Amino acid sequence: MSGFLGKLSPAKRVAGNNDLPLFYVNPMSIEPQSCSRDTPKVSATFAELLMDVEDVRNNDQSTSSRALKMASTITSSASSFNSWTSAPAASIPISPFVLSFNDLTYSVKIRKKFAPLACCRNSPNNTTVNTKILLNGISGEAHEGEMMAVLGASGSGKSTLIDALANRIAKDSLRGSITLNGEVLESSLQKVISAYVMQDDLLFPMLTVEETLMFSAEFRLPRSLSKKKKKARVQALIDQLGLRSAAKTVIGDEGHRGVSGGERRRVSIGIDIIHDPIILFLDEPTSGLDSTSAYMVIKVLQRIAQSGSIVIMSIHQPSYRIMGILDRLIFLSRGNTVYSGSPTHLPQFFSEFEHPIPENENKTEFALDLIRELENSAEGTKRLVEFHKQWRTKHAPSNNHVNKRNTTVTLKEAITASISRGKLVSGATNNTSNLTSTFQTFANPFWIEMIVIGKRAILNSRRQPELLGVRLGAVMVTGIILATMFTKLDNSPKGVQERLGFFAFAMSTTFYTCAEAIPVFLQERYIFMRETAYNAYRRSSYVLSQSIISIPALIFLSASFAVTTFWAVGLSGGANGFLFFFLTILASFWAGSSFVTFLSGVVSNVMLGFTVVVAILAYFLLFSGFFISRDRIPIYWIWFHYLSLVKYPYEGVLQNEFEDPTKCFVRGIQIFDNSPLGQVSDAMKLNLLKSMSGVLGVNITAETCVTTGIDILKQQGITDISKWNCLWITVAWGFFFRILFYFALLIGSKNKRR
């Protein structure tokens, strides 16, 4: 039985760990049954294979026949996958992957200012520039099927080395070379064949473990794979990660109970290995976990390595059990290598350095303690660094495994052979003319990405209805207050002023209520950066999808506000007037939401974002034309008037209200209402009208229309843009800020050190 399991997968059997799977079968290597003659017929699905394995475990009868049946099935499945990728495994020589890095050096400039006097603080003579070396000539190798761990104290350069190898440092800032099987690893290719797991668990809290992995599969696995195959891959990965008992549990956050810390970390690893990458980078995957959870995470990584991947991680202080799993170690001290090699050689190394490791002592703890002690000494770790160079040169022949690699096989052929064995699921295409065309930059077209992003956002929002509820409550409360404050406005001079105040407050409110969109993207910011860093989807797909799925909520909010206020306030225009008022509110929500979304892409802090939004919206209201008409704004500020987002919807609804030339708002004696003469009797006002009529030569009675709606628009300086143009300009502002949001993501999410 053990021999059969050994043949089933390159992964090794793990004793004493029942919650993790004993083997791993890549479901991508299993073709469904087909009627085509050219497609090999498969006798069992992946789920059936798993059931057969359980039967083999628990039933002693017919063990040999079942083993032969499964071995035959998997062989047929492998040949089926080879046919699908148009790259027969038998014709491609196998060459194990070796990631080599040589003389990696990275430094940053730290500027310090010395200014004893405030007046001299900006003087360039008071600025000193110090260069801090984070990596100093780091070299080494990582092999397929092995795990390499980078160790060291805080500030030693562990994460920096992982970032350098994972192409997260700008090429012009990093010196040295990184090659895969002797060929320079291009950035575009590395994004396809590798994955990077961040130290923080960046996950959507309201999605379950299974949903999280399934969305990752829909992003990273190609459209050519059926839904059934993607689900099979997710189910196999859940078993591989030991997450079967937590598959239906939400991830959770501070306010929602979810999975444990160790399970969360394994989910973070799972979403980045869903496409079975050739190289996997991890930044302190055991940080913050207890000993058992950390050990389980490392066991999962061991399975990933044994399935044909290179695993490179930084780790702070591994336990004794974890040390027994690791294959290669690199100890760093302030950017220098103080040891590199197998964990089994540590005692010999420190013994020759005249600091032998005592018996029953944890080797890594001893090494790290000694390194810290040397760092605090006057000489530092200089002697240890030099000794390591000599020791490495002395033992180089026995530790050098490069000769095991088939140097006649090109990198493209090695990757193609790896794909034929079931690795790199999203990278296989039929075109093998060159490296850049062989592997797709993105697994799916943009419209598929938009659908998946939209589905995930909608599902996440449905499980947090309080977010829309709070926003709707704010809009409804504002609408009810306005409706009761400005009930049934009359056609008088006071009614005109009250209408102007209502429109100014209503339009500005629509923009202020959009400020809640700031945390929405900021909560997803680092998830977005992680997913786009390795081409899970396009930035344009994210922007378009987020824009489209926001529209239904905006329509609902706009309709609620318009219905609450339009007839209660007594606005004019009837059904056509209501339609334009609703469309203007919708356009305002759209422009405000787009503006706030753009700012959230620029400002990374929630409190700072709210401050900036409130301040800018206050300026927009100031220059909208309500407090001071356009004709009275100083010439040097007129440009801000035309940039004000509040200006266009405000002018649009004013024209919608006052565009009827037959509607009168000031008649006869009402011209005295806003003056001291407004307190005199009506008889006195009529006498004054007669006197004015005699002087002006125009008969003015108590019913004579003095001011129409057109006159009010002229008084407000609203004559240059029609109401429909105001509406279209507001909508255009929304699209403009969405485009700016895209460029903000394009520039701000490079996620590389300089």
Coordinates of C-alpha atoms in Angstrom, one line a residue, residues 152 154 158-159 162 197-199 265 282-288 313-316:
G152 CA 18.1 36.7 10.7
S154 CA 14.9 42.2 12.6
K158 CA 15.3 39.0 5.2
S159 CA 12.2 40.6 3.6
I162 CA 12.7 37.9 -0.6
V197 CA 2.5 35.5 -0.3
M198 CA 2.6 38.6 1.8
Q199 CA 3.2 38.6 5.6
R265 CA -2.5 31.9 6.8
L282 CA 6.7 33.9 1.2
D283 CA 7.4 36.7 3.7
E284 CA 7.4 35.2 7.2
P285 CA 4.5 32.8 6.7
T286 CA 4.7 31.6 10.4
S287 CA 4.7 35.1 11.9
G288 CA 2.1 35.5 14.7
M313 CA 10.6 32.1 2.5
S314 CA 11.8 34.4 5.2
I315 CA 11.3 33.1 8.7
H316 CA 12.0 34.7 12.1

